[in-house]
PDB file of C-alpha atoms in Angstrom:
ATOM      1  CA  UNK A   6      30.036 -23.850  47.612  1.00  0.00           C
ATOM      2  CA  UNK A   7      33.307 -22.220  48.172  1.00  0.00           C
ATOM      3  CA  UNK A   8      35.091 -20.864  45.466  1.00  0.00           C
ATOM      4  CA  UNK A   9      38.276 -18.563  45.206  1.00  0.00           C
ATOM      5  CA  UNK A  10      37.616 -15.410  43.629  1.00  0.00           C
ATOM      6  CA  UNK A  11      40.312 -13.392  41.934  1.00  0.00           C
ATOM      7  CA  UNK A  12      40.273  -8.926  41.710  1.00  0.00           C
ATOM      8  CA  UNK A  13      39.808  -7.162  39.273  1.00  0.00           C
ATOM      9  CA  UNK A  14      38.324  -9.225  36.189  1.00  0.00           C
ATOM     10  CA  UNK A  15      40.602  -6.960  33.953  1.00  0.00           C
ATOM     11  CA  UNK A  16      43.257  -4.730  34.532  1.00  0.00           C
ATOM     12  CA  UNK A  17      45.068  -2.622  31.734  1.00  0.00           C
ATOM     13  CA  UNK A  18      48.681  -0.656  32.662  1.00  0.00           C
ATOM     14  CA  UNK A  19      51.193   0.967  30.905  1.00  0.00           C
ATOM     15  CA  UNK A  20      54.590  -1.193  30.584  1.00  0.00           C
ATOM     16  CA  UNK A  21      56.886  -0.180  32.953  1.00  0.00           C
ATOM     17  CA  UNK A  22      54.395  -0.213  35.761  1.00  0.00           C
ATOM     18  CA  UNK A  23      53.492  -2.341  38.913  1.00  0.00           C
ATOM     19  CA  UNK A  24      50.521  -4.123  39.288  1.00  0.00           C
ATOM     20  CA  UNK A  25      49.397  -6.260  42.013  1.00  0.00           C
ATOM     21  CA  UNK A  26      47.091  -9.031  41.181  1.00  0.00           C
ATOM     22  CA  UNK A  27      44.022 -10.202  44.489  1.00  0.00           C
ATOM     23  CA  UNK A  28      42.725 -13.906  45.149  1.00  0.00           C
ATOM     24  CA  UNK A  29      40.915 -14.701  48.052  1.00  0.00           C
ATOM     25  CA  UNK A  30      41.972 -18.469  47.867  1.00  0.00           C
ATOM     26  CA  UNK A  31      39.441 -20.754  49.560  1.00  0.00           C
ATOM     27  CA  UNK A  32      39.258 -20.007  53.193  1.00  0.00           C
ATOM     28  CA  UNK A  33      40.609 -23.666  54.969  1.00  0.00           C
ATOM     29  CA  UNK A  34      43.752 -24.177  51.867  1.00  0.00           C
ATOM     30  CA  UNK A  35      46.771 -24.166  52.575  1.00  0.00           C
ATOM     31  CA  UNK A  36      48.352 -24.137  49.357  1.00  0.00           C
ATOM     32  CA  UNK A  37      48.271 -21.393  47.270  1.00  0.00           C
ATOM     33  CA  UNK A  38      49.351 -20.837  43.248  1.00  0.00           C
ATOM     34  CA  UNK A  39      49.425 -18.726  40.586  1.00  0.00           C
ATOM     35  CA  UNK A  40      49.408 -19.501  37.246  1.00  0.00           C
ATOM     36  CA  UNK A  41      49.178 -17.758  33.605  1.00  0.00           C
ATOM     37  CA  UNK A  42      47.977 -18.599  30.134  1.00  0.00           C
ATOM     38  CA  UNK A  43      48.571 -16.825  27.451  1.00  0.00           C
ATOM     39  CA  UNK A  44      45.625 -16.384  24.917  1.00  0.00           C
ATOM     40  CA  UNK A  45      45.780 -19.577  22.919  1.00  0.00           C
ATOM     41  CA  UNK A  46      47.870 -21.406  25.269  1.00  0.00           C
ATOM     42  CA  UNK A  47      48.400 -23.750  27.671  1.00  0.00           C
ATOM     43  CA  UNK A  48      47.782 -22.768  31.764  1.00  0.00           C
ATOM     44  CA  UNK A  49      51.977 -22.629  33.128  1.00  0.00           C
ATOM     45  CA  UNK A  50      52.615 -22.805  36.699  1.00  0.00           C
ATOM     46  CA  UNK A  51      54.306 -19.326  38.347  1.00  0.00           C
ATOM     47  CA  UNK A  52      54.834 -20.392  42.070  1.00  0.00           C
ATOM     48  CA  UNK A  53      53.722 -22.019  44.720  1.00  0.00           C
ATOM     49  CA  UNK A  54      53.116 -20.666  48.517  1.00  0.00           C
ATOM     50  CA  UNK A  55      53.297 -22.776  51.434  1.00  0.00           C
ATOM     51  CA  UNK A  56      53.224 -21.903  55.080  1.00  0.00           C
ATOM     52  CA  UNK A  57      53.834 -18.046  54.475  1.00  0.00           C
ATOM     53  CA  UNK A  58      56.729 -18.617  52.201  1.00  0.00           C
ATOM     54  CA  UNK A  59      57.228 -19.628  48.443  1.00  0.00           C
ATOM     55  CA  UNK A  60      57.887 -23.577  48.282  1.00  0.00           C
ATOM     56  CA  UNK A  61      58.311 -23.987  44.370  1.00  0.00           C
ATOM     57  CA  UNK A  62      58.919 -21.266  41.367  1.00  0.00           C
ATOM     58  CA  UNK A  63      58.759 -21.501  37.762  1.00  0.00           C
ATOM     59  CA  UNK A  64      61.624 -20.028  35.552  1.00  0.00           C
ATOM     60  CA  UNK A  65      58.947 -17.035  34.330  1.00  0.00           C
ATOM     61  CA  UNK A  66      58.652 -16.367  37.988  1.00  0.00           C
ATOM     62  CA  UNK A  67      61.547 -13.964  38.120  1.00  0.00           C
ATOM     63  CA  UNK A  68      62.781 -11.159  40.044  1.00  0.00           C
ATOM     64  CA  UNK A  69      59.865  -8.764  38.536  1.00  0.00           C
ATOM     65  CA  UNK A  70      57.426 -11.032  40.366  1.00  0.00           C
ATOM     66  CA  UNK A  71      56.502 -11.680  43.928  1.00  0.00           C
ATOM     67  CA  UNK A  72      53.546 -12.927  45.965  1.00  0.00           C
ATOM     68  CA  UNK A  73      52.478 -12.292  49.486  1.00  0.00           C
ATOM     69  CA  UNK A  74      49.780 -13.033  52.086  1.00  0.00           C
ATOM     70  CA  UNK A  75      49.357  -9.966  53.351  1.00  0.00           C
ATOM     71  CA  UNK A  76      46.437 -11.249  56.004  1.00  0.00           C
ATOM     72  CA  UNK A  77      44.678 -14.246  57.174  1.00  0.00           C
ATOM     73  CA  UNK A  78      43.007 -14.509  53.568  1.00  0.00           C
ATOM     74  CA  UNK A  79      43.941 -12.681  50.749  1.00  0.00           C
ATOM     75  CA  UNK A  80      47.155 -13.754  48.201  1.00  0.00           C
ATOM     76  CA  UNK A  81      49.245 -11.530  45.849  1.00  0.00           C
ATOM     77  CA  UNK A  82      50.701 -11.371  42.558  1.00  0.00           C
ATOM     78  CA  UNK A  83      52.587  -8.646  42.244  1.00  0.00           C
ATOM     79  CA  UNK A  84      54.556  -7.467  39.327  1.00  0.00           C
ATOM     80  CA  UNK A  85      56.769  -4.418  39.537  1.00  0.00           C
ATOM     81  CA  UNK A  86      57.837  -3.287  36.051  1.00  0.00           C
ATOM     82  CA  UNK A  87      54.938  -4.727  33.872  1.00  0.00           C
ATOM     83  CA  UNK A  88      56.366  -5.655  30.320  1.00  0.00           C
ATOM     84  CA  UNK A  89      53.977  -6.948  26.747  1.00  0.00           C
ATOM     85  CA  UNK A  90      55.037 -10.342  27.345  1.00  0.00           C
ATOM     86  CA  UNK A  91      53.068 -10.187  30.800  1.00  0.00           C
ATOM     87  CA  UNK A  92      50.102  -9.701  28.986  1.00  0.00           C
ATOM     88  CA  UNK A  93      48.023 -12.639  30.070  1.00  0.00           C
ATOM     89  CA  UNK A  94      45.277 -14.165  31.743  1.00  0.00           C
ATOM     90  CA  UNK A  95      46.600 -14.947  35.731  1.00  0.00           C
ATOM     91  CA  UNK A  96      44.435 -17.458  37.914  1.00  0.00           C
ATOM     92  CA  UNK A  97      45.272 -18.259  41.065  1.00  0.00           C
ATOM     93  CA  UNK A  98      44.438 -21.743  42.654  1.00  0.00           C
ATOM     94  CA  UNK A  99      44.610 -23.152  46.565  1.00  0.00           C
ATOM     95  CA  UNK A 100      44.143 -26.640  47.470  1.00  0.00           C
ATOM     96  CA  UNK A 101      43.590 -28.348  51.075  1.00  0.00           C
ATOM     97  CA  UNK A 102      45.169 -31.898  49.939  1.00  0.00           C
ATOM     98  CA  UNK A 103      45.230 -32.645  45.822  1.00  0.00           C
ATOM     99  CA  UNK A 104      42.813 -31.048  43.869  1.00  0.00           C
ATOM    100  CA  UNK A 105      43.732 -27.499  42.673  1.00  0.00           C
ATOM    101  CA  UNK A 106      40.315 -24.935  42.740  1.00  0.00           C
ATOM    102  CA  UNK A 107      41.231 -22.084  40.047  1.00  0.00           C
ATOM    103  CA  UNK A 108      39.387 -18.863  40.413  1.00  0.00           C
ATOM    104  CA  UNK A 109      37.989 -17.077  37.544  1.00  0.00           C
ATOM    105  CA  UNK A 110      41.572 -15.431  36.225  1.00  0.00           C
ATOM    106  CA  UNK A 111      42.172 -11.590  36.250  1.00  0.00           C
ATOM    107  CA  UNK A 112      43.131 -10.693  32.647  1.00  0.00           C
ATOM    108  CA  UNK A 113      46.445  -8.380  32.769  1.00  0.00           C
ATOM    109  CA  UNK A 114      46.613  -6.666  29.488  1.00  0.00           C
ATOM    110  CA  UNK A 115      50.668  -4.230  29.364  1.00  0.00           C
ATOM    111  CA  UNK A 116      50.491  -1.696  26.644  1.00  0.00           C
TER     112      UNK A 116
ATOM    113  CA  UNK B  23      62.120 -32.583  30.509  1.00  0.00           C
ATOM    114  CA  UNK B  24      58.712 -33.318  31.853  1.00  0.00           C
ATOM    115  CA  UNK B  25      55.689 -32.947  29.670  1.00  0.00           C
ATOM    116  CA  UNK B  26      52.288 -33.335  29.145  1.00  0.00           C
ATOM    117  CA  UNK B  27      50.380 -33.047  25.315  1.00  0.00           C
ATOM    118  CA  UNK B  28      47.271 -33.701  24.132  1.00  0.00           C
ATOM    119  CA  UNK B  29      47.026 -35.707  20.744  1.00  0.00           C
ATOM    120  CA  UNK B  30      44.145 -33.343  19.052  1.00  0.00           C
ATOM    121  CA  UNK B  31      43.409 -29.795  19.653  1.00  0.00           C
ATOM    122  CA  UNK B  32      39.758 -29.937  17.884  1.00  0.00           C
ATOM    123  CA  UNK B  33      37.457 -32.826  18.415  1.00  0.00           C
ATOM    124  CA  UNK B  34      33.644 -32.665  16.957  1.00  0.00           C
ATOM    125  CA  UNK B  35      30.904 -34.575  18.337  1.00  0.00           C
ATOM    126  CA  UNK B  36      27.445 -34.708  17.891  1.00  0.00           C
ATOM    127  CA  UNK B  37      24.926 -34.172  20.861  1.00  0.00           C
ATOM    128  CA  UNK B  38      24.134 -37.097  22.623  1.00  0.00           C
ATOM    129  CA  UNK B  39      27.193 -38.987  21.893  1.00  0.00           C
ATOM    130  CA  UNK B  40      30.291 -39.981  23.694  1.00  0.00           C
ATOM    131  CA  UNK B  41      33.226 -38.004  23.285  1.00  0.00           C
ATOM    132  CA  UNK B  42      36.909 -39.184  24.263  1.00  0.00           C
ATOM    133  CA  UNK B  43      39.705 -36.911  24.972  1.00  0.00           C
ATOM    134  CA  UNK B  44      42.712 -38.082  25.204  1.00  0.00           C
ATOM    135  CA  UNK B  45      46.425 -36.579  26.877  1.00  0.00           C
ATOM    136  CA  UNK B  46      49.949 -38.724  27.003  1.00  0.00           C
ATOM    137  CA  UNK B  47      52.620 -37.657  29.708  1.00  0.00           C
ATOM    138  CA  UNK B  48      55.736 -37.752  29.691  1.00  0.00           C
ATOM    139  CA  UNK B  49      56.863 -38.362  33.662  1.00  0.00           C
ATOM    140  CA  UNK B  50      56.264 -41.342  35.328  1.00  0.00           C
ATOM    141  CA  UNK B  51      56.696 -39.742  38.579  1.00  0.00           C
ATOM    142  CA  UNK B  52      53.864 -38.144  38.182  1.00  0.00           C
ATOM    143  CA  UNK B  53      51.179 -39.545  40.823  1.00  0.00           C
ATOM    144  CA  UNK B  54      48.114 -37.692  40.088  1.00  0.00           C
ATOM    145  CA  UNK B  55      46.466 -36.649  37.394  1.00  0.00           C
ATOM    146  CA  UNK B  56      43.480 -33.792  36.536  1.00  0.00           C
ATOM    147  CA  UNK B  57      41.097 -33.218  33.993  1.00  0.00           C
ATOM    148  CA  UNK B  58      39.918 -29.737  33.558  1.00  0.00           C
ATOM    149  CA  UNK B  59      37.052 -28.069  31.932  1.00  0.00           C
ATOM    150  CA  UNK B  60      37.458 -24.441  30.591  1.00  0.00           C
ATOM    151  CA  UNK B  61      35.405 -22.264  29.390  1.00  0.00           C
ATOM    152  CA  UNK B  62      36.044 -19.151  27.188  1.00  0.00           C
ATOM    153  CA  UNK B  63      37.192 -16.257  29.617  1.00  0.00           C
ATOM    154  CA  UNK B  64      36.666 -18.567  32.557  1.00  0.00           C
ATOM    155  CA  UNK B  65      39.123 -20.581  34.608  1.00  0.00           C
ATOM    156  CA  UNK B  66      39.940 -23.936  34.567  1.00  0.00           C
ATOM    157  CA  UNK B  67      36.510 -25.990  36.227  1.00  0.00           C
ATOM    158  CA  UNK B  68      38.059 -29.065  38.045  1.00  0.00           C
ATOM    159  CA  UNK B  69      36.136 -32.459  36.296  1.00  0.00           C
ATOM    160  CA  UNK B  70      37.532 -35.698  37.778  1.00  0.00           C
ATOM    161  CA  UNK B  71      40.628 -36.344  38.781  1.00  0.00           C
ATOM    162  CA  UNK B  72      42.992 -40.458  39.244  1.00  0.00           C
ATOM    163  CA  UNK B  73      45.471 -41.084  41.451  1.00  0.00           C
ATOM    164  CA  UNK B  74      48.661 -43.082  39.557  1.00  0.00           C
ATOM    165  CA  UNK B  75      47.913 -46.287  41.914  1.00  0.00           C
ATOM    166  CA  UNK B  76      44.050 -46.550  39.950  1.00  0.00           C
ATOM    167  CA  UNK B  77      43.196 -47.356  36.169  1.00  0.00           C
ATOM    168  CA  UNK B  78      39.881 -45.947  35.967  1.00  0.00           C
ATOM    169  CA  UNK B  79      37.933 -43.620  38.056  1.00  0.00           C
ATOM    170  CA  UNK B  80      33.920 -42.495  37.064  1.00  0.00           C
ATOM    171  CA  UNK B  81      32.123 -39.752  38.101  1.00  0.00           C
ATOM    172  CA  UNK B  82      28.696 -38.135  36.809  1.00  0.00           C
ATOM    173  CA  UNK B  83      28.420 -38.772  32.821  1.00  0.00           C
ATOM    174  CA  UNK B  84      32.756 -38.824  33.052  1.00  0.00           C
ATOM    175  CA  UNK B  85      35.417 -41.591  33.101  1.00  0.00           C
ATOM    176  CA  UNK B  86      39.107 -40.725  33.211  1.00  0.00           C
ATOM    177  CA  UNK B  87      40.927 -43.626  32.348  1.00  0.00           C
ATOM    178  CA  UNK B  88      44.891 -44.218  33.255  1.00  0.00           C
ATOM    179  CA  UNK B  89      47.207 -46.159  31.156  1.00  0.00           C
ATOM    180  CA  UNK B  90      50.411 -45.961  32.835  1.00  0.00           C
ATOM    181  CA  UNK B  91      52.621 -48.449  30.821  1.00  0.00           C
ATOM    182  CA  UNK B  92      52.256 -46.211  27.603  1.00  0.00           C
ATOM    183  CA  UNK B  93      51.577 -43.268  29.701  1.00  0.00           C
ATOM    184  CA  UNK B  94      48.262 -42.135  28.612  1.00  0.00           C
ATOM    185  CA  UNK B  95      45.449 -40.117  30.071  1.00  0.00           C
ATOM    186  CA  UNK B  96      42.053 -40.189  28.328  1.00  0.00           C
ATOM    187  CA  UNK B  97      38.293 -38.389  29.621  1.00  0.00           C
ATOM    188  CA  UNK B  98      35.313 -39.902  28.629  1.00  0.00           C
ATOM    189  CA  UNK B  99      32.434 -38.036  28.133  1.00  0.00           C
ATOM    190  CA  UNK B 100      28.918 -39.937  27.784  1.00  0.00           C
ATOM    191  CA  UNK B 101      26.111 -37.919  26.119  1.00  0.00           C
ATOM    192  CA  UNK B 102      27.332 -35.102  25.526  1.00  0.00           C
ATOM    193  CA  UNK B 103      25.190 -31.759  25.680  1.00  0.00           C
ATOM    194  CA  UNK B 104      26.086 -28.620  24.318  1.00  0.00           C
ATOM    195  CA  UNK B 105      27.313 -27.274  28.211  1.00  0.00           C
ATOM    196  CA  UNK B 106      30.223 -29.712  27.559  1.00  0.00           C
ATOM    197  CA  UNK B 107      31.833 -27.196  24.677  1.00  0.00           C
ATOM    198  CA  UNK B 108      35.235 -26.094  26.131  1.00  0.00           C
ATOM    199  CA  UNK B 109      38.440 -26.905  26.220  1.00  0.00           C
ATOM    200  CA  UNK B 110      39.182 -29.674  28.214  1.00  0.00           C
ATOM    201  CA  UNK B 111      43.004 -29.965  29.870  1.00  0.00           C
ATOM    202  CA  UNK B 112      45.148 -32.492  31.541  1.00  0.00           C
ATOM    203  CA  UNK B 113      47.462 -31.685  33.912  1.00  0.00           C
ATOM    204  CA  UNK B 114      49.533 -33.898  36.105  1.00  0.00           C
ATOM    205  CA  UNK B 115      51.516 -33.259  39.478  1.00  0.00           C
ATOM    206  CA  UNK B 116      54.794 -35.127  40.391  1.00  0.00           C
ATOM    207  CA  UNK B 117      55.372 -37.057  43.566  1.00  0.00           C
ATOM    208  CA  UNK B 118      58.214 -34.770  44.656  1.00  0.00           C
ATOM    209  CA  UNK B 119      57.763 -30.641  44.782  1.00  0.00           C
ATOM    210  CA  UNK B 120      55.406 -28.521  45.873  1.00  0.00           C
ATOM    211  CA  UNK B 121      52.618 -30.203  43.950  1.00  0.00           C
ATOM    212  CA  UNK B 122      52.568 -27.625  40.968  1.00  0.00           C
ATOM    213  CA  UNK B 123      50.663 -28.836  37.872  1.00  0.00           C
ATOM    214  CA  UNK B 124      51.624 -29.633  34.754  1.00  0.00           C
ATOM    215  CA  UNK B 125      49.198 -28.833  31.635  1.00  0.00           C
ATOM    216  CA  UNK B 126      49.300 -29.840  28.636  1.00  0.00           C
ATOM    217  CA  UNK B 127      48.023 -28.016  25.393  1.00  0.00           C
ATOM    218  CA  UNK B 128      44.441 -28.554  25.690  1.00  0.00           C
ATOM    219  CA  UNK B 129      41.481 -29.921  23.452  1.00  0.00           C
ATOM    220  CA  UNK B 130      38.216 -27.786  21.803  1.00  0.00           C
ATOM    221  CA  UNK B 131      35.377 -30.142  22.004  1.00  0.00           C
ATOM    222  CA  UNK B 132      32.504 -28.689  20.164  1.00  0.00           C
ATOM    223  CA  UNK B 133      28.983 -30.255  20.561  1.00  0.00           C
ATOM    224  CA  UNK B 134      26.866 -30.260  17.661  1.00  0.00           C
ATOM    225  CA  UNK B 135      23.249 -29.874  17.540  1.00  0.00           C
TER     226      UNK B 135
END
């Protein structure tokens, strides 16, 4: 069954740095997302990717962040000065038509 | 603003029983609405999901049922086995965007032996 699949599982930086977040959303999507939760919380939408560009963002989803499809299947997160606050757990979901498939999450923990 | 909330964060059932979940939204342009099963340090495990133009909608040992005139969400669970500990979310998508998701806060349903 296809799934998407996120890289890495964890990934630990020092604030002030970039990091760049992998999904391999399922292969014929053609809607892309990222989301975060923060531990405890409730899962709060980033951005949406349509068609090579970004159709919807959240008000988190600021100038730190951007996403990219850099080739015919892999999707992006990347954020360039890392702060605590970003310390979360980031999934990233496609869908063909409605139903959002969430891979399993790359933790992001910003010391 | 738009919203979506569960009524209890903790619900405690006993193996082999039903369980119900419930979620109320807030925007009635929402057309379509997801329940989601998470695990700890997993992500969200699609369940069933209802379009706003259905009531009810079953699947295997699940029921979502839609209440639209008080704007209420609820998941049915029918025997429950001790696989069905999570936390279970709602999340709802608007007619009009880029179909982003909406989720609310999320219920622990713990299965007792």
């Amino acid at each position: 069954e296809p799934e998407v699949t996120q890289t890495p599982s964890h990934q630990v930086t020092q604030m002030g740095q970039e990091v760049i977040l992998r999904c391999v959303p399922i292969s014929n999507h053609l809607y892309f997302y990222w989301y975060r939760q923060i531990l405890g919380q409730k899962v709060e939408f980033l951005v949406s990717f349509y068609n090579n560009e970004i159709s919807e963002k959240s008000e988190i989803f600021d100038d730190q962040f951007s996403v990219e499809r850099p080739d015919g299947s892999n999707f992006t997160l990347k954020i360039r000065s890392t702060k605590l606050e970003d310390s979360a757990m980031y999934f990233c979901a496609s869908t063909g038509r409605d139903t959002q498939y969430f891979g399993p999450g790359t933790r992001l923990t910003v010391l | 603003g738009e919203s979506v909330g569960l009524h209890l964060p903790t619900l405690s059932v006993q193996e082999g029983d039903n369980s119900i979940i419930n979620c109320a939204y807030s925007n009635s342009a929402s057309d379509y609405f997801i329940w989601y099963k998470q695990e700890s340090g997993k992500g969200p495990q699609f369940i069933i999901d209802i379009r706003s133009n259905m009531d009810k909608r079953q699947g295997q040992r699940v029921t979502v049922l839609l209440n639209k005139t008080v704007k209420h969400l609820s998941l049915q669970i029918a025997a429950t086995q001790p696989g069905d500990s999570a936390v279970y979310f709602c999340a709802e998508r608007e007619i009009q965007g880029a179909q982003k998701l909406v989720f609310g806060q999320g219920t622990r349903l713990t299965i007792n032996p």
